[in-house]
Amino acid sequence: MSSTAKVLLLLLLTLAVFWDVERLANVVGEGYATQITANPGQLLAVTVYSPKSLEIHVPGVVETRLGTSETAYRYRYDGLRLMQRSGDRYLLMSERWDARASRIIVLRETDAIRMEFSHDIAENGSQVAVHCAELGP
């Protein structure tokens, strides 16, 4: 077998391996996405506090107005789950995910917004929130 034929065979095998790895990653990613959207409760719960309305109008997300204009945080958002953190951005989804009506919310980490993260733990049939982290002032 000539060296040109060997190089072409090696190139063909390399392309086949990359193609198979891409297909496998696609199947695994779709399975993971299906698992998350079927049960968003497995993700960390996120409560967001903000001095102004963030206008998050997604099914399952509740905006609550807090205190007076004197308080640092006038709005609280419940019903969000942390999908991923990337740099200074948080990708959040609703606890009541519906592929037709829901969307991913992206919030940037700033001093103006406070986020509290918790994980729901079943304890004798009741939900207990365990405080994990807090960002902001």
Coordinates of N, CA and C in Angstrom, one line a residue, residues 27-124:
V27 N -27.1 12.5 20.5 CA -28.1 11.6 21.2 C -28.0 11.8 22.7
V28 N -26.8 11.9 23.3 CA -26.7 12.1 24.7 C -27.2 13.4 25.1
G29 N -26.9 14.5 24.4 CA -27.5 15.8 24.7 C -29.0 15.9 24.6
E30 N -29.6 15.3 23.6 CA -31.0 15.3 23.5 C -31.7 14.5 24.7
G31 N -31.0 13.4 25.1 CA -31.5 12.7 26.2 C -31.5 13.5 27.5
Y32 N -30.4 14.2 27.7 CA -30.2 15.0 28.9 C -31.2 16.1 28.9
A33 N -31.4 16.8 27.7 CA -32.4 17.8 27.7 C -33.8 17.3 28.0
T34 N -34.2 16.1 27.5 CA -35.5 15.5 27.7 C -35.6 15.3 29.2
Q35 N -34.6 14.8 29.9 CA -34.6 14.5 31.3 C -34.8 15.8 32.1
I36 N -34.1 16.8 31.7 CA -34.2 18.1 32.5 C -35.6 18.7 32.3
T37 N -36.1 18.8 31.1 CA -37.4 19.4 30.9 C -38.6 18.6 31.4
A38 N -38.4 17.3 31.6 CA -39.4 16.4 32.2 C -39.5 16.6 33.7
N39 N -38.4 17.0 34.3 CA -38.3 17.2 35.8 C -37.4 18.3 36.1
P40 N -37.8 19.6 35.9 CA -36.9 20.7 36.3 C -36.6 20.8 37.8
G41 N -37.4 20.1 38.6 CA -37.2 20.1 40.1 C -35.9 19.5 40.5
Q42 N -35.2 18.8 39.6 CA -33.9 18.2 39.9 C -32.8 19.2 39.9
L43 N -33.1 20.4 39.3 CA -32.1 21.5 39.3 C -32.2 22.4 40.5
L44 N -31.1 23.2 40.7 CA -31.2 24.1 41.9 C -32.3 25.1 41.7
A45 N -33.0 25.4 42.7 CA -34.0 26.4 42.7 C -33.3 27.8 42.9
V46 N -33.8 28.8 42.2 CA -33.2 30.1 42.2 C -34.3 31.1 42.6
T47 N -34.0 31.9 43.6 CA -34.8 33.1 43.9 C -34.0 34.3 43.6
V48 N -34.6 35.2 42.8 CA -34.0 36.4 42.3 C -34.6 37.6 43.0
Y49 N -33.8 38.5 43.5 CA -34.2 39.8 44.1 C -33.7 40.9 43.2
S50 N -34.5 41.9 43.0 CA -34.1 43.0 42.1 C -34.7 44.3 42.6
P51 N -34.0 45.4 42.4 CA -34.5 46.7 42.8 C -35.6 47.2 41.8
K52 N -35.6 46.6 40.6 CA -36.7 47.0 39.6 C -37.3 45.8 39.0
S53 N -38.4 45.9 38.4 CA -39.1 44.8 37.7 C -38.2 44.3 36.6
L54 N -38.0 43.0 36.5 CA -37.3 42.4 35.4 C -38.2 41.9 34.3
E55 N -39.5 42.1 34.5 CA -40.5 41.7 33.4 C -40.3 40.3 32.9
I56 N -40.2 39.4 33.9 CA -40.1 38.0 33.5 C -41.5 37.4 33.6
H57 N -42.1 37.2 32.4 CA -43.4 36.7 32.2 C -43.4 35.3 31.6
V58 N -43.1 34.3 32.4 CA -43.0 33.0 32.0 C -43.9 32.1 32.8
P59 N -44.6 31.1 32.3 CA -45.5 30.3 33.1 C -44.7 29.6 34.3
G60 N -45.2 29.8 35.5 CA -44.5 29.2 36.6 C -43.6 30.1 37.4
V61 N -43.3 31.3 36.8 CA -42.5 32.2 37.5 C -43.4 33.3 38.2
V62 N -43.2 33.5 39.5 CA -44.0 34.4 40.2 C -43.2 35.7 40.6
E63 N -43.7 36.9 40.2 CA -43.1 38.1 40.6 C -43.8 38.6 41.8
T64 N -43.1 38.9 42.9 CA -43.7 39.5 44.1 C -43.1 40.8 44.4
R65 N -44.0 41.8 44.6 CA -43.5 43.1 45.0 C -43.2 43.2 46.5
L66 N -42.1 43.7 46.9 CA -41.7 43.7 48.3 C -41.6 45.1 48.8
G67 N -41.9 45.2 50.1 CA -41.7 46.5 50.8 C -42.1 47.8 50.1
T68 N -41.3 48.8 50.5 CA -41.5 50.1 50.0 C -40.4 50.5 49.1
S69 N -40.4 51.7 48.6 CA -39.4 52.2 47.7 C -38.1 52.4 48.4
E70 N -38.1 52.3 49.7 CA -36.9 52.4 50.5 C -36.1 51.1 50.6
T71 N -36.7 50.0 50.3 CA -36.0 48.7 50.4 C -35.0 48.5 49.2
A72 N -33.9 47.8 49.5 CA -32.9 47.6 48.4 C -33.5 46.7 47.3
Y73 N -34.3 45.8 47.6 CA -34.9 44.9 46.6 C -36.4 45.0 46.6
R74 N -37.0 45.5 45.6 CA -38.4 45.7 45.5 C -39.2 44.5 44.9
Y75 N -38.5 43.7 44.2 CA -39.1 42.5 43.5 C -38.4 41.2 43.8
R76 N -39.2 40.2 43.9 CA -38.7 38.8 44.1 C -39.3 37.9 43.1
Y77 N -38.5 37.1 42.5 CA -38.9 36.1 41.5 C -38.7 34.7 42.0
D78 N -39.8 33.9 42.1 CA -39.7 32.5 42.5 C -40.2 31.7 41.3
G79 N -39.8 30.4 41.3 CA -40.2 29.5 40.3 C -39.2 29.3 39.2
L80 N -37.9 29.7 39.5 CA -36.9 29.5 38.5 C -35.9 28.4 38.9
R81 N -35.3 27.8 37.9 CA -34.3 26.7 38.1 C -33.0 27.1 37.4
L82 N -31.9 26.8 38.0 CA -30.6 27.0 37.3 C -30.2 25.9 36.4
M83 N -30.1 26.3 35.1 CA -29.7 25.3 34.1 C -28.2 25.3 34.0
Q84 N -27.6 26.5 34.0 CA -26.1 26.6 33.8 C -25.6 28.0 34.1
R85 N -24.4 28.1 34.6 CA -23.7 29.3 34.7 C -22.6 29.4 33.7
S86 N -22.5 30.5 32.9 CA -21.5 30.6 31.9 C -20.9 32.0 32.1
G87 N -19.7 32.1 32.6 CA -19.1 33.4 32.9 C -19.9 34.1 33.9
D88 N -20.3 35.3 33.6 CA -21.1 36.1 34.5 C -22.6 36.0 34.2
R89 N -23.0 35.0 33.4 CA -24.4 34.9 33.0 C -25.0 33.6 33.6
Y90 N -26.3 33.7 34.0 CA -27.0 32.5 34.6 C -28.1 32.2 33.6
L91 N -28.2 30.9 33.2 CA -29.3 30.5 32.3 C -30.3 29.8 33.2
L92 N -31.5 30.4 33.2 CA -32.6 29.9 34.1 C -33.8 29.4 33.3
M93 N -34.5 28.5 33.9 CA -35.7 28.0 33.3 C -36.8 27.9 34.3
S94 N -38.0 27.9 33.9 CA -39.2 27.9 34.8 C -39.3 26.4 35.4
E95 N -39.9 26.4 36.6 CA -40.2 25.1 37.2 C -41.3 24.4 36.4
R96 N -42.1 25.2 35.7 CA -43.2 24.6 34.9 C -42.9 24.7 33.4
W97 N -41.9 24.0 33.0 CA -41.4 24.1 31.6 C -42.4 23.6 30.7
D98 N -42.7 24.3 29.6 CA -43.6 24.0 28.6 C -42.9 24.4 27.3
A99 N -42.5 23.5 26.4 CA -41.7 23.8 25.2 C -42.4 24.8 24.3
R100 N -43.7 24.8 24.4 CA -44.5 25.7 23.5 C -44.5 27.2 24.0
A101 N -44.5 27.3 25.3 CA -44.7 28.7 25.9 C -43.5 29.2 26.7
S102 N -42.6 28.3 27.1 CA -41.5 28.7 28.0 C -40.3 29.1 27.2
R103 N -39.4 29.8 27.8 CA -38.1 30.2 27.2 C -37.1 30.2 28.3
I104 N -35.8 30.3 27.9 CA -34.7 30.4 28.8 C -34.5 31.8 29.2
I105 N -34.3 32.1 30.4 CA -34.0 33.5 30.9 C -32.5 33.6 31.2
V106 N -31.9 34.6 30.7 CA -30.5 34.8 30.9 C -30.3 36.1 31.8
L107 N -29.7 35.9 32.9 CA -29.5 37.0 33.8 C -28.0 37.2 34.0
R108 N -27.5 38.4 34.0 CA -26.1 38.7 34.2 C -25.9 39.0 35.7
E109 N -24.8 38.5 36.2 CA -24.4 38.7 37.6 C -24.0 40.1 37.8
T110 N -24.8 40.9 38.6 CA -24.4 42.3 38.9 C -24.6 42.5 40.4
D111 N -24.1 43.6 40.9 CA -24.3 44.0 42.3 C -25.8 44.4 42.5
A112 N -26.6 44.7 41.5 CA -27.9 45.2 41.7 C -28.9 44.0 41.9
I113 N -28.5 42.8 41.5 CA -29.4 41.6 41.6 C -28.8 40.7 42.6
R114 N -29.7 40.1 43.5 CA -29.2 39.1 44.4 C -29.9 37.8 44.0
M115 N -29.2 36.7 44.0 CA -29.7 35.4 43.7 C -29.4 34.5 44.8
E116 N -30.5 33.7 45.2 CA -30.3 32.7 46.2 C -30.6 31.4 45.6
F117 N -29.7 30.4 45.9 CA -29.8 29.1 45.3 C -30.1 28.1 46.4
S118 N -31.0 27.2 46.1 CA -31.4 26.1 47.1 C -31.7 24.8 46.4
H119 N -31.6 23.8 47.1 CA -31.9 22.4 46.5 C -33.0 21.8 47.4
D120 N -34.1 21.4 46.7 CA -35.2 20.8 47.5 C -34.8 19.4 47.8
I121 N -35.0 19.1 49.1 CA -34.7 17.8 49.6 C -36.0 17.2 50.2
A122 N -36.4 16.0 49.8 CA -37.6 15.4 50.4 C -37.3 14.9 51.7
E123 N -38.0 15.3 52.7 CA -37.8 14.8 54.1 C -39.2 14.5 54.7
N124 N -39.5 13.3 54.8 CA -40.8 12.8 55.3 C -41.9 13.5 54.5

